[in-house]
Amino acid sequence: MAANRFNGFTDYRVGIGLRIPHYVHILEQKPVCDWFEIISENYMIDGGRPMHVLDQILEQYKVVQHGVSMYFGSAEPLNREHLKRLKQLVRRTKTPWLSDHLCWGSVDGRYTHDLLPMPYTHEAAKKTAEKIRQVQDYVEVPVAVENVSSYAEFHISEMTEWEFLNEVVEKADCGILLDVNNIYVSSQNHSFNPLDYVNAVPAERVAQIHIAGHSKFEKYILDTHDHAPISPVWELYARAIERCGPTATLLEWDDNIPSFDEVHNEALKAERFLKSVDRSPTPELIGAKP
């Protein structure tokens, strides 16, 4: 199984994002769902309805935290107040691991609220890994970094995106949240073979996988999370599962959100891929328990 030290040796299967339009349905109908992913920043507050709902969810479901504003690749030091609140939430949710994006998005204390691509240089990898280590040491749970979708490239890059990702996670000794939709989006925008990316990632470090839908425009495609994944994304997912073994999988659907049942049923399509490798040999896991 793909339980490893980067996901707290858990055996989670298929989950979906906890979203406001589904609150009432979940609390009243109590549907069967393996786990929910929450956006950490939505709950790093002292009280109010979000925390009231979260506490009710925690009584019945497993929850994993996913962040959108750590900005490991930004040049300035980590925000200590942000980290303090993040750790408080970690203790509340008992998340086995948490994730955020391999990107930058802030300058001199000003935040873009966007996930901006990194220059793929050895120096950037070193500085980014140092910050990831600091976060891991502080929050005291494993951290997995997610590859982002990108729409621009830096001329100073010294390696491919997947080589950069591999160098960062090796130096940080952290996990990977492998977003196969983001790989597909970037491959179309930058003309590379997405299978090269999936095949190059260290399978033993993959803690979680994201799948999602995107939107196609005339000259590029955009990671919009506003409809179901398309066939090429599922094909990349199948290859990722073939390499990594059964891995915690999350369907992102964040705009034009349909009913809970429609989102959940789409997510559960991942189960047939997970079952296909349930009894297959999986890679040797770093630090795996006997």
PDB file of C-alpha atoms in Angstrom:
ATOM      1  CA  MET A   1       0.000   0.000   0.000  1.00  0.00           C
ATOM      2  CA  ALA A   2       1.069   3.600  -0.485  1.00  0.00           C
ATOM      3  CA  ALA A   3       0.905   4.434   3.220  1.00  0.00           C
ATOM      4  CA  ASN A   4       4.230   6.094   3.946  1.00  0.00           C
ATOM      5  CA  ARG A   5       5.864   8.524   6.328  1.00  0.00           C
ATOM      6  CA  PHE A   6       4.859  11.453   4.120  1.00  0.00           C
ATOM      7  CA  ASN A   7       1.142  10.848   4.746  1.00  0.00           C
ATOM      8  CA  GLY A   8       1.457   9.691   8.337  1.00  0.00           C
ATOM      9  CA  PHE A   9       1.264   5.994   7.366  1.00  0.00           C
ATOM     10  CA  THR A  10      -2.443   6.413   6.622  1.00  0.00           C
ATOM     11  CA  ASP A  11      -4.514   4.370   4.194  1.00  0.00           C
ATOM     12  CA  TYR A  12      -6.951   7.000   2.951  1.00  0.00           C
ATOM     13  CA  ARG A  13      -8.776   6.346  -0.315  1.00  0.00           C
ATOM     14  CA  VAL A  14     -10.988   8.837  -2.178  1.00  0.00           C
ATOM     15  CA  GLY A  15     -12.058  12.193  -0.771  1.00  0.00           C
ATOM     16  CA  ILE A  16     -13.505  15.499  -1.930  1.00  0.00           C
ATOM     17  CA  GLY A  17     -13.046  19.093  -0.901  1.00  0.00           C
ATOM     18  CA  LEU A  18     -15.290  20.396   1.882  1.00  0.00           C
ATOM     19  CA  ARG A  19     -17.188  23.268   0.236  1.00  0.00           C
ATOM     20  CA  ILE A  20     -19.884  25.636   1.522  1.00  0.00           C
ATOM     21  CA  PRO A  21     -22.654  24.548  -0.949  1.00  0.00           C
ATOM     22  CA  HIS A  22     -22.412  21.033   0.503  1.00  0.00           C
ATOM     23  CA  TYR A  23     -22.422  21.905   4.222  1.00  0.00           C
ATOM     24  CA  VAL A  24     -26.147  21.348   4.788  1.00  0.00           C
ATOM     25  CA  HIS A  25     -26.271  18.108   2.781  1.00  0.00           C
ATOM     26  CA  ILE A  26     -23.296  16.619   4.642  1.00  0.00           C
ATOM     27  CA  LEU A  27     -24.518  17.583   8.102  1.00  0.00           C
ATOM     28  CA  GLU A  28     -28.103  16.462   7.495  1.00  0.00           C
ATOM     29  CA  GLN A  29     -27.628  13.415   5.264  1.00  0.00           C
ATOM     30  CA  LYS A  30     -24.292  12.187   6.694  1.00  0.00           C
ATOM     31  CA  PRO A  31     -23.142  10.602   3.401  1.00  0.00           C
ATOM     32  CA  VAL A  32     -20.420   7.975   3.384  1.00  0.00           C
ATOM     33  CA  CYS A  33     -17.158   9.634   2.359  1.00  0.00           C
ATOM     34  CA  ASP A  34     -13.622   8.455   3.081  1.00  0.00           C
ATOM     35  CA  TRP A  35     -12.326  11.904   3.977  1.00  0.00           C
ATOM     36  CA  PHE A  36     -12.586  15.617   3.298  1.00  0.00           C
ATOM     37  CA  GLU A  37      -9.868  18.069   2.346  1.00  0.00           C
ATOM     38  CA  ILE A  38     -10.222  21.550   3.845  1.00  0.00           C
ATOM     39  CA  ILE A  39      -8.529  24.779   2.766  1.00  0.00           C
ATOM     40  CA  SER A  40      -6.575  25.629   5.918  1.00  0.00           C
ATOM     41  CA  GLU A  41      -6.924  29.388   5.520  1.00  0.00           C
ATOM     42  CA  ASN A  42     -10.733  29.153   5.663  1.00  0.00           C
ATOM     43  CA  TYR A  43     -10.533  27.837   9.226  1.00  0.00           C
ATOM     44  CA  MET A  44      -7.569  29.696  10.723  1.00  0.00           C
ATOM     45  CA  ILE A  45      -9.961  31.879  12.703  1.00  0.00           C
ATOM     46  CA  ASP A  46     -11.168  32.046  16.292  1.00  0.00           C
ATOM     47  CA  GLY A  47     -14.828  31.119  15.766  1.00  0.00           C
ATOM     48  CA  GLY A  48     -17.953  31.649  13.691  1.00  0.00           C
ATOM     49  CA  ARG A  49     -19.888  29.374  11.362  1.00  0.00           C
ATOM     50  CA  PRO A  50     -16.850  27.865   9.587  1.00  0.00           C
ATOM     51  CA  MET A  51     -15.449  26.544  12.865  1.00  0.00           C
ATOM     52  CA  HIS A  52     -18.885  25.391  14.034  1.00  0.00           C
ATOM     53  CA  VAL A  53     -19.310  23.386  10.816  1.00  0.00           C
ATOM     54  CA  LEU A  54     -15.755  22.047  10.936  1.00  0.00           C
ATOM     55  CA  ASP A  55     -16.175  20.744  14.479  1.00  0.00           C
ATOM     56  CA  GLN A  56     -19.315  18.862  13.405  1.00  0.00           C
ATOM     57  CA  ILE A  57     -17.461  17.415  10.398  1.00  0.00           C
ATOM     58  CA  LEU A  58     -14.582  16.313  12.635  1.00  0.00           C
ATOM     59  CA  GLU A  59     -16.991  14.350  14.810  1.00  0.00           C
ATOM     60  CA  GLN A  60     -17.798  12.056  11.868  1.00  0.00           C
ATOM     61  CA  TYR A  61     -15.120  12.312   9.175  1.00  0.00           C
ATOM     62  CA  LYS A  62     -11.386  12.285   8.595  1.00  0.00           C
ATOM     63  CA  VAL A  63      -9.999  15.642   7.452  1.00  0.00           C
ATOM     64  CA  VAL A  64      -6.752  16.626   5.705  1.00  0.00           C
ATOM     65  CA  GLN A  65      -5.542  20.222   5.529  1.00  0.00           C
ATOM     66  CA  HIS A  66      -4.520  21.873   2.259  1.00  0.00           C
ATOM     67  CA  GLY A  67      -3.036  25.381   2.179  1.00  0.00           C
ATOM     68  CA  VAL A  68      -2.968  28.061  -0.504  1.00  0.00           C
ATOM     69  CA  SER A  69      -0.787  30.830   0.948  1.00  0.00           C
ATOM     70  CA  MET A  70       2.399  29.417   2.477  1.00  0.00           C
ATOM     71  CA  TYR A  71       4.392  30.499  -0.596  1.00  0.00           C
ATOM     72  CA  PHE A  72       7.438  28.337   0.075  1.00  0.00           C
ATOM     73  CA  GLY A  73       9.186  29.931  -2.901  1.00  0.00           C
ATOM     74  CA  SER A  74       8.829  33.571  -1.832  1.00  0.00           C
ATOM     75  CA  ALA A  75      12.029  35.305  -0.773  1.00  0.00           C
ATOM     76  CA  GLU A  76      10.893  36.753   2.574  1.00  0.00           C
ATOM     77  CA  PRO A  77      10.849  34.749   5.824  1.00  0.00           C
ATOM     78  CA  LEU A  78       7.842  32.695   6.825  1.00  0.00           C
ATOM     79  CA  ASN A  79       4.950  34.509   8.496  1.00  0.00           C
ATOM     80  CA  ARG A  80       5.134  33.455  12.150  1.00  0.00           C
ATOM     81  CA  GLU A  81       1.561  34.436  12.973  1.00  0.00           C
ATOM     82  CA  HIS A  82       0.339  32.379  10.020  1.00  0.00           C
ATOM     83  CA  LEU A  83       2.357  29.393  11.236  1.00  0.00           C
ATOM     84  CA  LYS A  84       1.027  29.751  14.761  1.00  0.00           C
ATOM     85  CA  ARG A  85      -2.578  29.663  13.570  1.00  0.00           C
ATOM     86  CA  LEU A  86      -1.811  26.813  11.191  1.00  0.00           C
ATOM     87  CA  LYS A  87      -0.398  24.700  14.019  1.00  0.00           C
ATOM     88  CA  GLN A  88      -3.442  25.423  16.169  1.00  0.00           C
ATOM     89  CA  LEU A  89      -5.648  24.135  13.364  1.00  0.00           C
ATOM     90  CA  VAL A  90      -3.435  21.058  12.902  1.00  0.00           C
ATOM     91  CA  ARG A  91      -3.989  20.172  16.540  1.00  0.00           C
ATOM     92  CA  ARG A  92      -7.725  20.701  16.172  1.00  0.00           C
ATOM     93  CA  THR A  93      -8.184  18.616  13.029  1.00  0.00           C
ATOM     94  CA  LYS A  94      -5.509  16.011  13.802  1.00  0.00           C
ATOM     95  CA  THR A  95      -4.655  16.032  10.091  1.00  0.00           C
ATOM     96  CA  PRO A  96      -2.115  13.241   9.398  1.00  0.00           C
ATOM     97  CA  TRP A  97      -0.279  15.494   6.956  1.00  0.00           C
ATOM     98  CA  LEU A  98      -0.790  18.902   5.400  1.00  0.00           C
ATOM     99  CA  SER A  99      -0.025  20.296   1.980  1.00  0.00           C
ATOM    100  CA  ASP A 100       0.645  23.548   0.195  1.00  0.00           C
ATOM    101  CA  HIS A 101       1.971  24.618  -3.184  1.00  0.00           C
ATOM    102  CA  LEU A 102       5.453  24.730  -4.678  1.00  0.00           C
ATOM    103  CA  CYS A 103       5.231  28.358  -5.751  1.00  0.00           C
ATOM    104  CA  TRP A 104       5.764  31.951  -4.707  1.00  0.00           C
ATOM    105  CA  GLY A 105       3.161  34.683  -4.299  1.00  0.00           C
ATOM    106  CA  SER A 106       4.286  37.434  -1.938  1.00  0.00           C
ATOM    107  CA  VAL A 107       6.767  40.310  -1.997  1.00  0.00           C
ATOM    108  CA  ASP A 108       7.678  42.533   0.971  1.00  0.00           C
ATOM    109  CA  GLY A 109       4.644  41.401   2.920  1.00  0.00           C
ATOM    110  CA  ARG A 110       2.198  41.993   0.073  1.00  0.00           C
ATOM    111  CA  TYR A 111       0.278  38.960  -1.152  1.00  0.00           C
ATOM    112  CA  THR A 112      -0.814  38.307  -4.734  1.00  0.00           C
ATOM    113  CA  HIS A 113      -3.299  35.601  -3.705  1.00  0.00           C
ATOM    114  CA  ASP A 114      -2.058  33.625  -6.679  1.00  0.00           C
ATOM    115  CA  LEU A 115       0.138  30.545  -7.120  1.00  0.00           C
ATOM    116  CA  LEU A 116       3.017  31.845  -9.223  1.00  0.00           C
ATOM    117  CA  PRO A 117       5.507  29.486 -10.905  1.00  0.00           C
ATOM    118  CA  MET A 118       9.102  29.282  -9.699  1.00  0.00           C
ATOM    119  CA  PRO A 119      12.335  29.757 -11.627  1.00  0.00           C
ATOM    120  CA  TYR A 120      13.754  26.234 -11.726  1.00  0.00           C
ATOM    121  CA  THR A 121      17.234  26.944 -10.382  1.00  0.00           C
ATOM    122  CA  HIS A 122      19.397  25.152  -7.818  1.00  0.00           C
ATOM    123  CA  GLU A 123      19.498  28.257  -5.629  1.00  0.00           C
ATOM    124  CA  ALA A 124      15.694  28.528  -5.611  1.00  0.00           C
ATOM    125  CA  ALA A 125      15.429  24.824  -4.782  1.00  0.00           C
ATOM    126  CA  LYS A 126      17.786  25.234  -1.837  1.00  0.00           C
ATOM    127  CA  LYS A 127      15.976  28.236  -0.334  1.00  0.00           C
ATOM    128  CA  THR A 128      12.549  26.699  -0.892  1.00  0.00           C
ATOM    129  CA  ALA A 129      13.579  23.426   0.766  1.00  0.00           C
ATOM    130  CA  GLU A 130      14.888  25.312   3.806  1.00  0.00           C
ATOM    131  CA  LYS A 131      11.472  26.923   4.333  1.00  0.00           C
ATOM    132  CA  ILE A 132       9.632  23.625   3.915  1.00  0.00           C
ATOM    133  CA  ARG A 133      11.882  22.073   6.570  1.00  0.00           C
ATOM    134  CA  GLN A 134      11.118  24.974   8.915  1.00  0.00           C
ATOM    135  CA  VAL A 135       7.372  24.463   8.472  1.00  0.00           C
ATOM    136  CA  GLN A 136       7.611  20.705   9.000  1.00  0.00           C
ATOM    137  CA  ASP A 137       9.648  21.143  12.158  1.00  0.00           C
ATOM    138  CA  TYR A 138       7.193  23.707  13.529  1.00  0.00           C
ATOM    139  CA  VAL A 139       3.831  22.071  12.757  1.00  0.00           C
ATOM    140  CA  GLU A 140       5.100  18.590  13.663  1.00  0.00           C
ATOM    141  CA  VAL A 141       3.262  16.748  10.892  1.00  0.00           C
ATOM    142  CA  PRO A 142       4.529  15.743   7.427  1.00  0.00           C
ATOM    143  CA  VAL A 143       4.299  18.369   4.677  1.00  0.00           C
ATOM    144  CA  ALA A 144       3.559  17.532   1.036  1.00  0.00           C
ATOM    145  CA  VAL A 145       4.209  20.119  -1.683  1.00  0.00           C
ATOM    146  CA  GLU A 146       1.963  20.374  -4.727  1.00  0.00           C
ATOM    147  CA  ASN A 147       3.070  21.046  -8.291  1.00  0.00           C
ATOM    148  CA  VAL A 148       1.140  24.029  -9.672  1.00  0.00           C
ATOM    149  CA  SER A 149      -0.252  24.706 -13.140  1.00  0.00           C
ATOM    150  CA  SER A 150       1.750  27.349 -14.981  1.00  0.00           C
ATOM    151  CA  TYR A 151       1.282  29.764 -17.851  1.00  0.00           C
ATOM    152  CA  ALA A 152       4.755  31.351 -18.065  1.00  0.00           C
ATOM    153  CA  GLU A 153       8.359  30.158 -17.829  1.00  0.00           C
ATOM    154  CA  PHE A 154      11.611  31.757 -16.657  1.00  0.00           C
ATOM    155  CA  HIS A 155      14.540  31.981 -19.070  1.00  0.00           C
ATOM    156  CA  ILE A 156      16.965  31.482 -16.163  1.00  0.00           C
ATOM    157  CA  SER A 157      15.620  28.009 -15.329  1.00  0.00           C
ATOM    158  CA  GLU A 158      18.352  25.379 -15.112  1.00  0.00           C
ATOM    159  CA  MET A 159      16.191  22.255 -15.198  1.00  0.00           C
ATOM    160  CA  THR A 160      12.718  20.941 -15.951  1.00  0.00           C
ATOM    161  CA  GLU A 161       9.842  21.444 -13.531  1.00  0.00           C
ATOM    162  CA  TRP A 162       9.902  17.811 -12.427  1.00  0.00           C
ATOM    163  CA  GLU A 163      13.653  17.927 -11.860  1.00  0.00           C
ATOM    164  CA  PHE A 164      13.105  21.029  -9.724  1.00  0.00           C
ATOM    165  CA  LEU A 165      10.312  19.352  -7.759  1.00  0.00           C
ATOM    166  CA  ASN A 166      12.492  16.295  -7.165  1.00  0.00           C
ATOM    167  CA  GLU A 167      15.418  18.405  -5.958  1.00  0.00           C
ATOM    168  CA  VAL A 168      13.229  20.420  -3.582  1.00  0.00           C
ATOM    169  CA  VAL A 169      11.564  17.419  -1.948  1.00  0.00           C
ATOM    170  CA  GLU A 170      14.881  15.595  -1.600  1.00  0.00           C
ATOM    171  CA  LYS A 171      16.542  18.575   0.074  1.00  0.00           C
ATOM    172  CA  ALA A 172      13.493  19.243   2.271  1.00  0.00           C
ATOM    173  CA  ASP A 173      12.877  15.543   2.957  1.00  0.00           C
ATOM    174  CA  CYS A 174       9.172  16.130   2.444  1.00  0.00           C
ATOM    175  CA  GLY A 175       6.330  14.540   0.504  1.00  0.00           C
ATOM    176  CA  ILE A 176       4.609  15.342  -2.779  1.00  0.00           C
ATOM    177  CA  LEU A 177       1.001  16.185  -3.494  1.00  0.00           C
ATOM    178  CA  LEU A 178       0.961  15.127  -7.128  1.00  0.00           C
ATOM    179  CA  ASP A 179      -1.663  17.076  -9.075  1.00  0.00           C
ATOM    180  CA  VAL A 180      -2.078  15.226 -12.361  1.00  0.00           C
ATOM    181  CA  ASN A 181      -4.448  17.844 -13.767  1.00  0.00           C
ATOM    182  CA  ASN A 182      -1.820  20.540 -13.166  1.00  0.00           C
ATOM    183  CA  ILE A 183       0.734  18.373 -14.953  1.00  0.00           C
ATOM    184  CA  TYR A 184      -1.583  18.053 -17.931  1.00  0.00           C
ATOM    185  CA  VAL A 185      -2.376  21.796 -17.980  1.00  0.00           C
ATOM    186  CA  SER A 186       1.301  22.768 -17.868  1.00  0.00           C
ATOM    187  CA  SER A 187       2.247  20.156 -20.458  1.00  0.00           C
ATOM    188  CA  GLN A 188      -0.222  21.660 -22.927  1.00  0.00           C
ATOM    189  CA  ASN A 189       0.860  25.222 -22.181  1.00  0.00           C
ATOM    190  CA  HIS A 190       4.583  24.469 -22.388  1.00  0.00           C
ATOM    191  CA  SER A 191       4.696  21.579 -24.887  1.00  0.00           C
ATOM    192  CA  PHE A 192       6.179  18.694 -22.933  1.00  0.00           C
ATOM    193  CA  ASN A 193       5.083  15.081 -22.521  1.00  0.00           C
ATOM    194  CA  PRO A 194       3.098  14.808 -19.264  1.00  0.00           C
ATOM    195  CA  LEU A 195       4.097  11.147 -18.903  1.00  0.00           C
ATOM    196  CA  ASP A 196       7.729  12.237 -18.651  1.00  0.00           C
ATOM    197  CA  TYR A 197       6.715  14.214 -15.569  1.00  0.00           C
ATOM    198  CA  VAL A 198       4.688  11.435 -13.935  1.00  0.00           C
ATOM    199  CA  ASN A 199       7.378   8.848 -14.653  1.00  0.00           C
ATOM    200  CA  ALA A 200      10.130  11.018 -13.150  1.00  0.00           C
ATOM    201  CA  VAL A 201       8.520  11.751  -9.787  1.00  0.00           C
ATOM    202  CA  PRO A 202       9.870   9.695  -6.847  1.00  0.00           C
ATOM    203  CA  ALA A 203       6.879   7.422  -6.253  1.00  0.00           C
ATOM    204  CA  GLU A 204       7.873   6.682  -2.671  1.00  0.00           C
ATOM    205  CA  ARG A 205       7.402  10.362  -1.734  1.00  0.00           C
ATOM    206  CA  VAL A 206       3.876  10.780  -3.112  1.00  0.00           C
ATOM    207  CA  ALA A 207       1.579  11.352  -0.123  1.00  0.00           C
ATOM    208  CA  GLN A 208      -1.562  12.371  -2.017  1.00  0.00           C
ATOM    209  CA  ILE A 209      -2.897  12.923  -5.539  1.00  0.00           C
ATOM    210  CA  HIS A 210      -5.208  15.631  -6.893  1.00  0.00           C
ATOM    211  CA  ILE A 211      -7.480  15.249  -9.905  1.00  0.00           C
ATOM    212  CA  ALA A 212      -9.593  18.074 -11.352  1.00  0.00           C
ATOM    213  CA  GLY A 213     -11.123  19.632 -14.433  1.00  0.00           C
ATOM    214  CA  HIS A 214      -9.799  22.557 -16.483  1.00  0.00           C
ATOM    215  CA  SER A 215     -10.940  24.922 -19.244  1.00  0.00           C
ATOM    216  CA  LYS A 216      -9.514  25.077 -22.755  1.00  0.00           C
ATOM    217  CA  PHE A 217      -9.039  28.413 -24.515  1.00  0.00           C
ATOM    218  CA  GLU A 218      -7.619  29.236 -27.942  1.00  0.00           C
ATOM    219  CA  LYS A 219      -3.949  29.505 -26.932  1.00  0.00           C
ATOM    220  CA  TYR A 220      -3.795  27.903 -23.504  1.00  0.00           C
ATOM    221  CA  ILE A 221      -5.716  25.849 -20.970  1.00  0.00           C
ATOM    222  CA  LEU A 222      -6.552  27.074 -17.475  1.00  0.00           C
ATOM    223  CA  ASP A 223      -6.793  25.155 -14.204  1.00  0.00           C
ATOM    224  CA  THR A 224     -10.358  26.159 -13.282  1.00  0.00           C
ATOM    225  CA  HIS A 225     -11.701  23.211 -11.234  1.00  0.00           C
ATOM    226  CA  ASP A 226     -15.155  23.928 -12.637  1.00  0.00           C
ATOM    227  CA  HIS A 227     -16.077  20.583 -14.159  1.00  0.00           C
ATOM    228  CA  ALA A 228     -15.100  16.909 -14.181  1.00  0.00           C
ATOM    229  CA  PRO A 229     -11.625  15.665 -15.204  1.00  0.00           C
ATOM    230  CA  ILE A 230     -11.194  14.735 -18.869  1.00  0.00           C
ATOM    231  CA  SER A 231      -9.892  11.402 -20.181  1.00  0.00           C
ATOM    232  CA  PRO A 232      -6.200  12.418 -20.564  1.00  0.00           C
ATOM    233  CA  VAL A 233      -6.154  13.482 -16.899  1.00  0.00           C
ATOM    234  CA  TRP A 234      -7.612  10.144 -15.817  1.00  0.00           C
ATOM    235  CA  GLU A 235      -4.968   8.416 -17.941  1.00  0.00           C
ATOM    236  CA  LEU A 236      -2.225  10.311 -16.125  1.00  0.00           C
ATOM    237  CA  TYR A 237      -3.864   9.379 -12.840  1.00  0.00           C
ATOM    238  CA  ALA A 238      -3.863   5.716 -13.852  1.00  0.00           C
ATOM    239  CA  ARG A 239      -0.140   5.886 -14.557  1.00  0.00           C
ATOM    240  CA  ALA A 240       0.535   7.664 -11.262  1.00  0.00           C
ATOM    241  CA  ILE A 241      -1.374   4.999  -9.323  1.00  0.00           C
ATOM    242  CA  GLU A 242       0.433   2.273 -11.258  1.00  0.00           C
ATOM    243  CA  ARG A 243       3.745   3.734 -10.061  1.00  0.00           C
ATOM    244  CA  CYS A 244       2.776   4.844  -6.545  1.00  0.00           C
ATOM    245  CA  GLY A 245       0.269   2.213  -5.493  1.00  0.00           C
ATOM    246  CA  PRO A 246      -3.127   3.063  -3.927  1.00  0.00           C
ATOM    247  CA  THR A 247      -2.718   6.662  -2.788  1.00  0.00           C
ATOM    248  CA  ALA A 248      -5.057   9.130  -1.073  1.00  0.00           C
ATOM    249  CA  THR A 249      -6.905  10.808  -3.943  1.00  0.00           C
ATOM    250  CA  LEU A 250      -8.843  14.078  -3.870  1.00  0.00           C
ATOM    251  CA  LEU A 251     -11.175  15.475  -6.534  1.00  0.00           C
ATOM    252  CA  GLU A 252     -11.084  19.286  -6.649  1.00  0.00           C
ATOM    253  CA  TRP A 253     -14.292  20.990  -7.797  1.00  0.00           C
ATOM    254  CA  ASP A 254     -14.291  24.655  -6.751  1.00  0.00           C
ATOM    255  CA  ASP A 255     -16.449  26.564  -9.244  1.00  0.00           C
ATOM    256  CA  ASN A 256     -19.843  25.822 -10.813  1.00  0.00           C
ATOM    257  CA  ILE A 257     -20.131  23.284  -8.000  1.00  0.00           C
ATOM    258  CA  PRO A 258     -22.883  20.705  -8.609  1.00  0.00           C
ATOM    259  CA  SER A 259     -24.621  18.592  -5.976  1.00  0.00           C
ATOM    260  CA  PHE A 260     -22.638  16.665  -3.402  1.00  0.00           C
ATOM    261  CA  ASP A 261     -23.662  13.378  -4.998  1.00  0.00           C
ATOM    262  CA  GLU A 262     -22.442  14.421  -8.448  1.00  0.00           C
ATOM    263  CA  VAL A 263     -19.055  15.524  -7.122  1.00  0.00           C
ATOM    264  CA  HIS A 264     -18.680  12.449  -4.936  1.00  0.00           C
ATOM    265  CA  ASN A 265     -19.689  10.041  -7.724  1.00  0.00           C
ATOM    266  CA  GLU A 266     -17.130  11.622 -10.039  1.00  0.00           C
ATOM    267  CA  ALA A 267     -14.460  11.273  -7.363  1.00  0.00           C
ATOM    268  CA  LEU A 268     -15.331   7.628  -6.813  1.00  0.00           C
ATOM    269  CA  LYS A 269     -14.307   6.850 -10.399  1.00  0.00           C
ATOM    270  CA  ALA A 270     -10.807   6.799  -8.912  1.00  0.00           C
ATOM    271  CA  GLU A 271     -11.725   3.644  -6.972  1.00  0.00           C
ATOM    272  CA  ARG A 272     -11.467   1.397 -10.021  1.00  0.00           C
ATOM    273  CA  PHE A 273      -7.874   2.543 -10.530  1.00  0.00           C
ATOM    274  CA  LEU A 274      -7.069   2.041  -6.844  1.00  0.00           C
ATOM    275  CA  LYS A 275      -8.583  -1.447  -6.860  1.00  0.00           C
ATOM    276  CA  SER A 276      -6.584  -2.378  -9.954  1.00  0.00           C
ATOM    277  CA  VAL A 277      -3.343  -1.962  -8.006  1.00  0.00           C
ATOM    278  CA  ASP A 278      -4.524  -3.028  -4.537  1.00  0.00           C
ATOM    279  CA  ARG A 279      -2.783  -6.376  -4.863  1.00  0.00           C
ATOM    280  CA  SER A 280      -0.006  -5.264  -7.191  1.00  0.00           C
ATOM    281  CA  PRO A 281       3.600  -4.817  -6.043  1.00  0.00           C
ATOM    282  CA  THR A 282       4.312  -1.250  -4.952  1.00  0.00           C
ATOM    283  CA  PRO A 283       7.613   0.618  -4.729  1.00  0.00           C
ATOM    284  CA  GLU A 284       9.779   0.208  -1.636  1.00  0.00           C
ATOM    285  CA  LEU A 285       8.595   2.862   0.792  1.00  0.00           C
ATOM    286  CA  ILE A 286      11.093   5.093   2.542  1.00  0.00           C
ATOM    287  CA  GLY A 287      10.831   4.581   6.281  1.00  0.00           C
ATOM    288  CA  ALA A 288       7.785   2.317   5.980  1.00  0.00           C
ATOM    289  CA  LYS A 289       6.641   0.512   9.091  1.00  0.00           C
ATOM    290  CA  PRO A 290       7.052  -3.284   8.996  1.00  0.00           C
TER     291      PRO A 290
END
